[in-house]
């Protein structure tokens, strides 16, 4: 009986493999009850070739060149689960961009403030892959995920590299006991006499691109990498690895599993970043305008994060005199300098100026010291309020993005 298979368009484009009808597709055991012949064998072989090609591409973190498909909506990819997902939505909310999900089980949402934008919730690694394939235009992911699955692809462009959440670093960790007890640096680890071509250093990791790349760049030859399910921290104790390469936040989990980081063993520092498809920004209608608005909102909020407005009244004969007293204190210079304006009072029916109002911006860590210094030079009635946004004359990263896009 002959069999025909209707291939999807993308599989129809796969090159036809060379084969001989006499060559078995599979190597079944004698008990296998099926055999493939004629058209069935040829169709199945073609499907297998195409699917294998796609799977290989996905497994390696690469993707075919993005094809810009005509659509009206700009697609923004956000992490679908975990702390990164909540922090991404919270950051957008702080920027007055509210992600509206009709149903929490749905993977698509809207942002009313950006009517031409759809939000798609995806796994972080799939966000990178879909940016490369053209299915997404923008995305928020960790720099570690971007580097591992983007693999320095030129179509990926970082719009904002520091969104102030998801902080961690990718690092090598080894046991703090046994033959590793006195090993404290990457060089010492590489120089251990145990490692050879027959017995290489075994590293368990989920970063199968960044790991080998890092070792090669550091001249470490006798090393092999393996992936492990579950917690990597258990791999050395189980004897299936000598070291691990994993993300580290506080380091507590490493210590609890008798592991330690080593000098020179940090592969990269990571936090959440806004990433875009270069081709989408240049070719998709409305994409660059949407990115500009998102970037301006992000920069204004992130610059204001941790900043406070301090207002106080101070007696003085002139604004110049008050300014000199304020600027004599190291913590009172503000972002560009203090703003000083007259306070008008009425005395005996006449308007007079006895006080001047001082307005400065100070970081949270310097807040109390700034208030003390302000009072020391005559400030009174000090008011403190947190800043929400600081809009610059121009968004610094916008200019950099335009230069990167040659626009």
mmCIF file of C-alpha atoms in Angstrom:
data_model
loop_
_atom_site.group_PDB
_atom_site.id
_atom_site.type_symbol
_atom_site.label_atom_id
_atom_site.label_comp_id
_atom_site.label_asym_id
_atom_site.label_seq_id
_atom_site.Cartn_x
_atom_site.Cartn_y
_atom_site.Cartn_z
ATOM 1 C CA UNK A 1 0.000 0.000 0.000
ATOM 2 C CA UNK A 2 1.428 3.380 -0.947
ATOM 3 C CA UNK A 3 1.306 6.363 1.432
ATOM 4 C CA UNK A 4 1.552 10.109 0.730
ATOM 5 C CA UNK A 5 2.316 12.793 3.290
ATOM 6 C CA UNK A 6 1.397 16.453 2.872
ATOM 7 C CA UNK A 7 4.323 18.490 4.114
ATOM 8 C CA UNK A 8 4.030 21.944 5.681
ATOM 9 C CA UNK A 9 5.424 24.742 3.548
ATOM 10 C CA UNK A 10 8.606 25.106 5.581
ATOM 11 C CA UNK A 11 9.333 21.385 5.271
ATOM 12 C CA UNK A 12 8.599 21.367 1.554
ATOM 13 C CA UNK A 13 11.540 23.720 1.182
ATOM 14 C CA UNK A 14 13.969 21.250 2.760
ATOM 15 C CA UNK A 15 16.487 19.786 0.333
ATOM 16 C CA UNK A 16 15.677 16.286 -0.779
ATOM 17 C CA UNK A 17 18.131 13.833 0.753
ATOM 18 C CA UNK A 18 19.959 11.366 -1.413
ATOM 19 C CA UNK A 19 18.896 7.813 -0.720
ATOM 20 C CA UNK A 20 18.656 4.449 -2.256
ATOM 21 C CA UNK A 21 15.429 2.464 -1.990
ATOM 22 C CA UNK A 22 17.521 -0.498 -0.919
ATOM 23 C CA UNK A 23 19.031 1.394 2.032
ATOM 24 C CA UNK A 24 17.061 0.731 5.208
ATOM 25 C CA UNK A 25 15.644 3.808 6.873
ATOM 26 C CA UNK A 26 15.827 2.246 10.303
ATOM 27 C CA UNK A 27 17.751 -0.609 11.791
ATOM 28 C CA UNK A 28 14.942 -2.601 13.379
ATOM 29 C CA UNK A 29 15.454 -5.640 15.500
ATOM 30 C CA UNK A 30 14.342 -8.966 14.073
ATOM 31 C CA UNK A 31 11.170 -8.737 16.099
ATOM 32 C CA UNK A 32 10.140 -5.410 14.550
ATOM 33 C CA UNK A 33 6.771 -5.897 12.912
ATOM 34 C CA UNK A 34 6.959 -2.988 10.483
ATOM 35 C CA UNK A 35 8.816 -2.338 7.259
ATOM 36 C CA UNK A 36 8.794 0.738 5.068
ATOM 37 C CA UNK A 37 8.769 0.347 1.331
ATOM 38 C CA UNK A 38 8.291 2.339 -1.832
ATOM 39 C CA UNK A 39 6.676 5.732 -1.523
ATOM 40 C CA UNK A 40 6.155 5.326 2.236
ATOM 41 C CA UNK A 41 9.897 5.005 2.779
ATOM 42 C CA UNK A 42 10.747 7.978 0.573
ATOM 43 C CA UNK A 43 8.167 10.302 2.185
ATOM 44 C CA UNK A 44 9.152 9.311 5.694
ATOM 45 C CA UNK A 45 12.837 9.722 4.878
ATOM 46 C CA UNK A 46 12.166 13.239 3.570
ATOM 47 C CA UNK A 47 10.186 14.190 6.673
ATOM 48 C CA UNK A 48 12.902 12.751 8.911
ATOM 49 C CA UNK A 49 15.559 14.761 7.095
ATOM 50 C CA UNK A 50 13.635 18.014 7.411
ATOM 51 C CA UNK A 51 12.609 17.542 11.025
ATOM 52 C CA UNK A 52 16.123 16.508 11.983
ATOM 53 C CA UNK A 53 17.450 19.667 10.365
ATOM 54 C CA UNK A 54 15.000 21.844 12.295
ATOM 55 C CA UNK A 55 15.650 19.998 15.574
ATOM 56 C CA UNK A 56 19.391 20.318 15.124
ATOM 57 C CA UNK A 57 19.062 24.044 14.526
ATOM 58 C CA UNK A 58 16.884 24.507 17.602
ATOM 59 C CA UNK A 59 19.102 22.315 19.764
ATOM 60 C CA UNK A 60 22.122 24.405 18.897
ATOM 61 C CA UNK A 61 20.277 27.615 19.728
ATOM 62 C CA UNK A 62 20.495 28.853 16.177
ATOM 63 C CA UNK A 63 17.665 29.697 13.862
ATOM 64 C CA UNK A 64 17.138 30.392 10.202
ATOM 65 C CA UNK A 65 17.403 34.002 9.075
ATOM 66 C CA UNK A 66 14.397 36.039 10.174
ATOM 67 C CA UNK A 67 11.716 36.526 7.562
ATOM 68 C CA UNK A 68 9.665 39.671 8.128
ATOM 69 C CA UNK A 69 6.059 38.559 7.714
ATOM 70 C CA UNK A 70 3.578 41.353 7.151
ATOM 71 C CA UNK A 71 1.449 41.969 10.247
ATOM 72 C CA UNK A 72 0.046 45.036 11.935
ATOM 73 C CA UNK A 73 1.080 44.192 15.496
ATOM 74 C CA UNK A 74 4.508 44.565 17.101
ATOM 75 C CA UNK A 75 5.227 41.466 19.193
ATOM 76 C CA UNK A 76 6.940 41.741 22.574
ATOM 77 C CA UNK A 77 8.081 38.505 24.215
ATOM 78 C CA UNK A 78 8.042 38.259 28.018
ATOM 79 C CA UNK A 79 9.111 35.316 30.233
ATOM 80 C CA UNK A 80 6.117 33.095 30.940
ATOM 81 C CA UNK A 81 7.010 31.786 34.403
ATOM 82 C CA UNK A 82 9.049 32.487 37.498
ATOM 83 C CA UNK A 83 10.528 35.572 39.060
ATOM 84 C CA UNK A 84 11.638 36.997 35.704
ATOM 85 C CA UNK A 85 8.030 36.904 34.483
ATOM 86 C CA UNK A 86 6.682 38.814 37.493
ATOM 87 C CA UNK A 87 9.536 41.326 37.478
ATOM 88 C CA UNK A 88 9.095 42.033 33.754
ATOM 89 C CA UNK A 89 5.402 42.798 34.160
ATOM 90 C CA UNK A 90 6.091 44.892 37.276
ATOM 91 C CA UNK A 91 8.752 46.937 35.478
ATOM 92 C CA UNK A 92 6.388 47.715 32.610
ATOM 93 C CA UNK A 93 3.701 48.646 35.142
ATOM 94 C CA UNK A 94 6.126 51.055 36.837
ATOM 95 C CA UNK A 95 6.603 52.636 33.403
ATOM 96 C CA UNK A 96 2.805 53.036 33.059
ATOM 97 C CA UNK A 97 2.635 50.187 30.551
ATOM 98 C CA UNK A 98 0.000 47.799 31.870
ATOM 99 C CA UNK A 99 -0.019 44.233 30.565
ATOM 100 C CA UNK A 100 -3.642 43.105 30.316
ATOM 101 C CA UNK A 101 -4.316 39.362 30.253
ATOM 102 C CA UNK A 102 -7.934 38.322 29.803
ATOM 103 C CA UNK A 103 -7.105 34.869 31.101
ATOM 104 C CA UNK A 104 -3.909 34.054 33.094
ATOM 105 C CA UNK A 105 -3.677 30.768 31.170
ATOM 106 C CA UNK A 106 -3.465 32.571 27.849
ATOM 107 C CA UNK A 107 -0.073 33.226 26.311
ATOM 108 C CA UNK A 108 -1.013 36.469 24.597
ATOM 109 C CA UNK A 109 -1.860 39.832 26.172
ATOM 110 C CA UNK A 110 -2.264 43.489 25.279
ATOM 111 C CA UNK A 111 -0.782 46.785 26.462
ATOM 112 C CA UNK A 112 -3.518 49.454 26.089
ATOM 113 C CA UNK A 113 -0.917 52.243 26.144
ATOM 114 C CA UNK A 114 0.715 50.649 23.077
ATOM 115 C CA UNK A 115 -2.279 49.709 20.910
ATOM 116 C CA UNK A 116 -0.087 48.324 18.127
ATOM 117 C CA UNK A 117 1.761 45.915 20.448
ATOM 118 C CA UNK A 118 1.003 42.342 21.491
ATOM 119 C CA UNK A 119 2.643 40.599 24.431
ATOM 120 C CA UNK A 120 3.544 36.943 24.009
ATOM 121 C CA UNK A 121 4.553 34.927 27.078
ATOM 122 C CA UNK A 122 7.280 32.445 26.203
ATOM 123 C CA UNK A 123 10.160 30.553 27.765
ATOM 124 C CA UNK A 124 13.235 32.837 27.819
ATOM 125 C CA UNK A 125 15.191 30.659 25.384
ATOM 126 C CA UNK A 126 12.202 30.603 23.034
ATOM 127 C CA UNK A 127 12.057 34.394 23.120
ATOM 128 C CA UNK A 128 15.590 34.483 21.727
ATOM 129 C CA UNK A 129 14.831 31.845 19.111
ATOM 130 C CA UNK A 130 11.668 33.606 17.984
ATOM 131 C CA UNK A 131 13.458 36.918 17.725
ATOM 132 C CA UNK A 132 15.832 35.187 15.334
ATOM 133 C CA UNK A 133 13.049 33.516 13.367
ATOM 134 C CA UNK A 134 11.039 36.734 13.046
ATOM 135 C CA UNK A 135 8.095 35.566 15.153
ATOM 136 C CA UNK A 136 8.881 38.194 17.809
ATOM 137 C CA UNK A 137 10.179 41.736 17.389
ATOM 138 C CA UNK A 138 11.168 42.611 20.977
ATOM 139 C CA UNK A 139 11.811 40.643 24.125
ATOM 140 C CA UNK A 140 12.941 40.836 27.745
ATOM 141 C CA UNK A 141 15.418 38.096 28.684
ATOM 142 C CA UNK A 142 18.508 37.638 30.813
ATOM 143 C CA UNK A 143 21.836 38.411 29.171
ATOM 144 C CA UNK A 144 22.907 34.824 29.935
ATOM 145 C CA UNK A 145 20.005 33.441 27.893
ATOM 146 C CA UNK A 146 20.653 35.922 25.103
ATOM 147 C CA UNK A 147 24.320 34.923 24.853
ATOM 148 C CA UNK A 148 23.683 31.176 25.134
ATOM 149 C CA UNK A 149 20.918 30.918 22.541
ATOM 150 C CA UNK A 150 21.657 33.992 20.443
ATOM 151 C CA UNK A 151 25.289 32.950 19.990
ATOM 152 C CA UNK A 152 26.375 36.438 18.892
ATOM 153 C CA UNK A 153 23.920 36.517 16.000
ATOM 154 C CA UNK A 154 24.132 39.948 14.375
ATOM 155 C CA UNK A 155 20.362 40.216 14.005
ATOM 156 C CA UNK A 156 19.981 40.488 17.794
ATOM 157 C CA UNK A 157 20.495 43.978 19.156
ATOM 158 C CA UNK A 158 20.450 45.005 22.816
ATOM 159 C CA UNK A 159 18.211 48.030 23.323
ATOM 160 C CA UNK A 160 18.681 48.316 27.104
ATOM 161 C CA UNK A 161 21.224 46.101 28.871
ATOM 162 C CA UNK A 162 20.409 46.888 32.527
ATOM 163 C CA UNK A 163 16.767 46.614 33.595
ATOM 164 C CA UNK A 164 17.754 46.254 37.266
ATOM 165 C CA UNK A 165 16.368 42.792 37.968
ATOM 166 C CA UNK A 166 17.411 39.205 37.397
ATOM 167 C CA UNK A 167 20.941 39.928 38.615
ATOM 168 C CA UNK A 168 23.231 36.895 38.637
ATOM 169 C CA UNK A 169 26.448 35.641 37.098
ATOM 170 C CA UNK A 170 27.444 32.518 35.210
ATOM 171 C CA UNK A 171 30.308 30.900 37.051
ATOM 172 C CA UNK A 172 32.379 27.742 37.413
ATOM 173 C CA UNK A 173 32.138 26.046 40.796
ATOM 174 C CA UNK A 174 34.166 23.141 42.166
ATOM 175 C CA UNK A 175 34.046 21.089 45.398
ATOM 176 C CA UNK A 176 35.720 22.621 48.441
ATOM 177 C CA UNK A 177 37.072 19.255 49.548
ATOM 178 C CA UNK A 178 39.283 16.433 48.291
ATOM 179 C CA UNK A 179 41.703 17.181 45.465
ATOM 180 C CA UNK A 180 40.027 20.578 44.950
ATOM 181 C CA UNK A 181 40.473 21.795 48.525
ATOM 182 C CA UNK A 182 43.445 24.035 47.704
ATOM 183 C CA UNK A 183 42.350 24.968 44.173
ATOM 184 C CA UNK A 184 41.219 28.600 44.157
ATOM 185 C CA UNK A 185 41.613 29.854 40.592
ATOM 186 C CA UNK A 186 40.825 28.842 37.039
ATOM 187 C CA UNK A 187 44.540 28.607 36.280
ATOM 188 C CA UNK A 188 45.120 26.249 39.200
ATOM 189 C CA UNK A 189 42.170 24.146 38.060
ATOM 190 C CA UNK A 190 43.528 23.970 34.506
ATOM 191 C CA UNK A 191 47.036 23.059 35.727
ATOM 192 C CA UNK A 192 45.939 20.071 37.817
ATOM 193 C CA UNK A 193 47.888 17.014 36.598
ATOM 194 C CA UNK A 194 44.787 14.809 36.630
ATOM 195 C CA UNK A 195 43.408 16.152 33.365
ATOM 196 C CA UNK A 196 44.359 14.494 30.102
ATOM 197 C CA UNK A 197 42.794 13.582 26.800
ATOM 198 C CA UNK A 198 41.817 10.226 28.290
ATOM 199 C CA UNK A 199 40.577 11.762 31.562
ATOM 200 C CA UNK A 200 39.394 15.326 30.912
ATOM 201 C CA UNK A 201 37.877 17.749 33.389
ATOM 202 C CA UNK A 202 34.160 16.954 33.449
ATOM 203 C CA UNK A 203 31.824 19.951 33.689
ATOM 204 C CA UNK A 204 28.063 19.642 34.134
ATOM 205 C CA UNK A 205 26.122 22.580 32.718
ATOM 206 C CA UNK A 206 23.113 23.728 30.789
ATOM 207 C CA UNK A 207 25.259 26.269 28.929
ATOM 208 C CA UNK A 208 26.676 24.120 26.173
ATOM 209 C CA UNK A 209 27.623 27.095 23.988
ATOM 210 C CA UNK A 210 29.078 29.532 26.499
ATOM 211 C CA UNK A 211 30.902 26.831 28.475
ATOM 212 C CA UNK A 212 33.093 25.429 25.687
ATOM 213 C CA UNK A 213 33.617 28.942 24.288
ATOM 214 C CA UNK A 214 34.884 30.184 27.656
ATOM 215 C CA UNK A 215 37.227 27.237 28.139
ATOM 216 C CA UNK A 216 38.646 27.615 24.632
ATOM 217 C CA UNK A 217 39.223 31.342 25.151
ATOM 218 C CA UNK A 218 41.131 30.542 28.346
ATOM 219 C CA UNK A 219 43.260 27.855 26.699
ATOM 220 C CA UNK A 220 41.826 24.917 28.654
ATOM 221 C CA UNK A 221 41.942 21.906 26.354
ATOM 222 C CA UNK A 222 41.247 18.769 28.361
ATOM 223 C CA UNK A 223 37.629 19.394 29.271
ATOM 224 C CA UNK A 224 34.306 17.833 28.397
ATOM 225 C CA UNK A 225 30.781 19.105 29.023
ATOM 226 C CA UNK A 226 27.621 17.214 29.895
ATOM 227 C CA UNK A 227 24.072 18.254 30.634
ATOM 228 C CA UNK A 228 22.363 17.099 33.789
ATOM 229 C CA UNK A 229 18.706 17.029 34.759
ATOM 230 C CA UNK A 230 17.713 18.688 38.003
ATOM 231 C CA UNK A 231 20.049 20.533 40.339
ATOM 232 C CA UNK A 232 23.570 20.717 38.923
ATOM 233 C CA UNK A 233 24.986 21.219 42.416
ATOM 234 C CA UNK A 234 24.569 17.505 43.106
ATOM 235 C CA UNK A 235 26.648 16.393 40.109
ATOM 236 C CA UNK A 236 30.140 16.528 41.740
ATOM 237 C CA UNK A 237 28.957 14.715 44.881
ATOM 238 C CA UNK A 238 27.382 12.001 42.739
ATOM 239 C CA UNK A 239 30.655 11.542 40.846
ATOM 240 C CA UNK A 240 29.225 12.394 37.437
ATOM 241 C CA UNK A 241 31.141 15.697 37.136
ATOM 242 C CA UNK A 242 34.228 17.372 38.564
ATOM 243 C CA UNK A 243 32.791 20.896 38.321
ATOM 244 C CA UNK A 244 29.641 22.715 37.350
ATOM 245 C CA UNK A 245 28.959 25.834 35.276
ATOM 246 C CA UNK A 246 25.767 27.466 36.452
ATOM 247 C CA UNK A 247 24.064 30.732 37.341
ATOM 248 C CA UNK A 248 24.874 32.090 40.794
ATOM 249 C CA UNK A 249 22.905 34.750 42.656
ATOM 250 C CA UNK A 250 23.758 34.776 46.353
ATOM 251 C CA UNK A 251 26.016 31.713 46.378
ATOM 252 C CA UNK A 252 24.088 30.153 49.245
ATOM 253 C CA UNK A 253 23.109 27.032 47.288
ATOM 254 C CA UNK A 254 26.750 26.430 46.343
ATOM 255 C CA UNK A 255 27.892 26.669 49.955
ATOM 256 C CA UNK A 256 25.146 24.348 51.148
ATOM 257 C CA UNK A 257 26.381 21.752 48.651
ATOM 258 C CA UNK A 258 30.081 22.141 49.546
ATOM 259 C CA UNK A 259 30.942 23.962 46.328
ATOM 260 C CA UNK A 260 32.968 27.124 45.798
ATOM 261 C CA UNK A 261 33.578 29.638 43.049
ATOM 262 C CA UNK A 262 37.116 30.267 41.868
ATOM 263 C CA UNK A 263 39.065 33.294 40.750
ATOM 264 C CA UNK A 264 38.739 33.858 37.003
ATOM 265 C CA UNK A 265 35.820 31.455 36.789
ATOM 266 C CA UNK A 266 33.058 33.971 36.064
ATOM 267 C CA UNK A 267 31.920 33.610 32.454
ATOM 268 C CA UNK A 268 29.594 36.618 32.383
ATOM 269 C CA UNK A 269 27.557 38.979 34.553
ATOM 270 C CA UNK A 270 23.866 38.882 33.769
ATOM 271 C CA UNK A 271 20.644 40.751 34.380
ATOM 272 C CA UNK A 272 17.444 41.348 32.455
ATOM 273 C CA UNK A 273 17.751 43.212 29.157
ATOM 274 C CA UNK A 274 15.470 44.533 26.434
ATOM 275 C CA UNK A 275 16.444 42.916 23.147
ATOM 276 C CA UNK A 276 15.170 43.400 19.599
ATOM 277 C CA UNK A 277 15.456 41.945 16.153
ATOM 278 C CA UNK A 278 17.564 44.279 14.033
ATOM 279 C CA UNK A 279 15.587 43.352 10.941
ATOM 280 C CA UNK A 280 12.272 44.046 12.673
ATOM 281 C CA UNK A 281 13.422 47.492 13.783
ATOM 282 C CA UNK A 282 14.469 48.477 10.284
ATOM 283 C CA UNK A 283 11.793 46.728 8.231
ATOM 284 C CA UNK A 284 8.620 46.405 10.297
ATOM 285 C CA UNK A 285 6.258 49.365 10.165
ATOM 286 C CA UNK A 286 5.885 51.071 13.535
ATOM 287 C CA UNK A 287 8.530 48.988 15.301
ATOM 288 C CA UNK A 288 11.128 51.717 15.725
ATOM 289 C CA UNK A 289 8.522 54.186 17.040
ATOM 290 C CA UNK A 290 7.294 51.640 19.580
ATOM 291 C CA UNK A 291 10.825 50.896 20.738
ATOM 292 C CA UNK A 292 11.489 54.609 21.169
ATOM 293 C CA UNK A 293 8.488 55.009 23.468
ATOM 294 C CA UNK A 294 9.295 51.902 25.507
ATOM 295 C CA UNK A 295 12.922 52.954 25.837
ATOM 296 C CA UNK A 296 12.033 56.493 26.944
ATOM 297 C CA UNK A 297 9.684 55.160 29.607
ATOM 298 C CA UNK A 298 12.250 52.628 30.820
ATOM 299 C CA UNK A 299 15.108 55.116 30.987
ATOM 300 C CA UNK A 300 13.013 57.727 32.794
ATOM 301 C CA UNK A 301 11.857 55.246 35.412
ATOM 302 C CA UNK A 302 15.193 53.476 35.908
ATOM 303 C CA UNK A 303 17.087 56.745 36.238
ATOM 304 C CA UNK A 304 14.632 57.899 38.926
ATOM 305 C CA UNK A 305 14.760 54.577 40.775
ATOM 306 C CA UNK A 306 16.338 55.143 44.194
ATOM 307 C CA UNK A 307 16.353 58.948 43.814
ATOM 308 C CA UNK A 308 14.579 61.373 46.164
ATOM 309 C CA UNK A 309 13.537 65.003 45.850
ATOM 310 C CA UNK A 310 14.553 67.062 48.881
ATOM 311 C CA UNK A 311 12.982 70.502 49.395
ATOM 312 C CA UNK A 312 13.909 72.918 52.162
ATOM 313 C CA UNK A 313 13.584 76.603 53.020
ATOM 314 C CA UNK A 314 16.611 78.694 53.929
ATOM 315 C CA UNK A 315 17.048 82.314 55.055
ATOM 316 C CA UNK A 316 19.340 84.420 52.915
ATOM 317 C CA UNK A 317 19.978 87.813 51.404
ATOM 318 C CA UNK A 318 20.140 86.533 47.829
ATOM 319 C CA UNK A 319 19.892 83.370 45.755
ATOM 320 C CA UNK A 320 23.626 83.627 45.117
ATOM 321 C CA UNK A 321 24.435 83.613 48.823
ATOM 322 C CA UNK A 322 22.156 80.629 49.490
ATOM 323 C CA UNK A 323 23.643 78.728 46.517
ATOM 324 C CA UNK A 324 27.159 79.223 47.862
ATOM 325 C CA UNK A 325 26.160 77.841 51.276
ATOM 326 C CA UNK A 326 24.394 74.844 49.747
ATOM 327 C CA UNK A 327 27.218 73.988 47.349
ATOM 328 C CA UNK A 328 29.734 74.106 50.203
ATOM 329 C CA UNK A 329 28.336 70.720 51.274
ATOM 330 C CA UNK A 330 29.473 67.653 49.240
ATOM 331 C CA UNK A 331 26.082 65.868 49.160
ATOM 332 C CA UNK A 332 23.949 68.809 48.041
ATOM 333 C CA UNK A 333 24.941 69.256 44.398
ATOM 334 C CA UNK A 334 21.961 67.268 43.040
ATOM 335 C CA UNK A 335 21.853 65.961 39.489
ATOM 336 C CA UNK A 336 23.042 69.176 37.836
ATOM 337 C CA UNK A 337 23.047 71.526 40.798
ATOM 338 C CA UNK A 338 20.489 72.820 43.319
ATOM 339 C CA UNK A 339 17.425 74.734 42.172
ATOM 340 C CA UNK A 340 17.011 77.875 44.291
ATOM 341 C CA UNK A 341 13.971 80.126 44.064
ATOM 342 C CA UNK A 342 12.594 82.938 46.244
ATOM 343 C CA UNK A 343 9.810 82.337 48.730
ATOM 344 C CA UNK A 344 7.496 85.366 48.827
ATOM 345 C CA UNK A 345 6.051 86.383 52.199
ATOM 346 C CA UNK A 346 3.745 89.199 53.295
ATOM 347 C CA UNK A 347 4.854 91.351 56.229
ATOM 348 C CA UNK A 348 3.001 94.483 57.311
ATOM 349 C CA UNK A 349 1.122 94.472 54.050
ATOM 350 C CA UNK A 350 4.260 94.318 51.948
ATOM 351 C CA UNK A 351 5.676 91.441 49.907
ATOM 352 C CA UNK A 352 9.186 90.509 50.932
ATOM 353 C CA UNK A 353 11.728 87.777 50.324
ATOM 354 C CA UNK A 354 13.250 86.372 53.507
ATOM 355 C CA UNK A 355 13.525 82.720 52.488
ATOM 356 C CA UNK A 356 14.684 80.778 49.498
ATOM 357 C CA UNK A 357 13.489 77.299 48.532
ATOM 358 C CA UNK A 358 16.141 74.734 47.710
ATOM 359 C CA UNK A 359 15.284 71.691 45.590
ATOM 360 C CA UNK A 360 17.815 68.913 45.020
ATOM 361 C CA UNK A 361 17.768 65.257 43.961
ATOM 362 C CA UNK A 362 19.742 62.813 46.059
ATOM 363 C CA UNK A 363 20.206 59.024 45.931
ATOM 364 C CA UNK A 364 18.606 56.957 48.666
ATOM 365 C CA UNK A 365 21.933 55.901 50.177
ATOM 366 C CA UNK A 366 22.903 59.574 50.682
ATOM 367 C CA UNK A 367 19.481 60.793 51.816
ATOM 368 C CA UNK A 368 20.021 61.160 55.556
ATOM 369 C CA UNK A 369 23.500 62.631 55.166
ATOM 370 C CA UNK A 370 22.109 65.192 52.699
ATOM 371 C CA UNK A 371 19.343 66.214 55.115
ATOM 372 C CA UNK A 372 21.905 66.691 57.897
ATOM 373 C CA UNK A 373 24.123 68.827 55.668
ATOM 374 C CA UNK A 374 21.128 70.881 54.513
ATOM 375 C CA UNK A 375 20.114 71.650 58.082
ATOM 376 C CA UNK A 376 23.730 72.442 58.986
ATOM 377 C CA UNK A 377 23.753 75.371 56.525
ATOM 378 C CA UNK A 378 20.389 76.742 57.698
ATOM 379 C CA UNK A 379 17.790 74.566 55.930
ATOM 380 C CA UNK A 380 14.434 74.059 57.658
ATOM 381 C CA UNK A 381 11.071 72.462 56.918
ATOM 382 C CA UNK A 382 12.764 69.713 54.914
ATOM 383 C CA UNK A 383 10.403 67.721 52.683
ATOM 384 C CA UNK A 384 11.389 64.400 51.089
ATOM 385 C CA UNK A 385 9.539 62.515 48.335
ATOM 386 C CA UNK A 386 10.558 59.657 46.017
ATOM 387 C CA UNK A 387 11.074 60.378 42.347
ATOM 388 C CA UNK A 388 9.090 58.405 39.775
ATOM 389 C CA UNK A 389 10.585 59.541 36.472
ATOM 390 C CA UNK A 390 13.511 61.611 35.238
ATOM 391 C CA UNK A 391 13.115 62.457 31.557
ATOM 392 C CA UNK A 392 16.341 63.675 29.993
ATOM 393 C CA UNK A 393 16.488 66.027 27.046
ATOM 394 C CA UNK A 394 17.319 62.960 24.984
ATOM 395 C CA UNK A 395 17.377 59.274 25.832
ATOM 396 C CA UNK A 396 21.077 58.279 25.832
ATOM 397 C CA UNK A 397 20.504 54.718 24.662
ATOM 398 C CA UNK A 398 18.279 55.910 21.826
ATOM 399 C CA UNK A 399 21.186 57.644 20.138
ATOM 400 C CA UNK A 400 23.311 54.536 20.563
ATOM 401 C CA UNK A 401 20.564 52.372 19.067
ATOM 402 C CA UNK A 402 20.252 54.657 16.039
ATOM 403 C CA UNK A 403 23.993 54.435 15.455
ATOM 404 C CA UNK A 404 23.923 50.647 15.744
ATOM 405 C CA UNK A 405 21.121 50.525 13.171
ATOM 406 C CA UNK A 406 22.911 53.027 10.905
ATOM 407 C CA UNK A 407 19.838 55.256 11.016
#
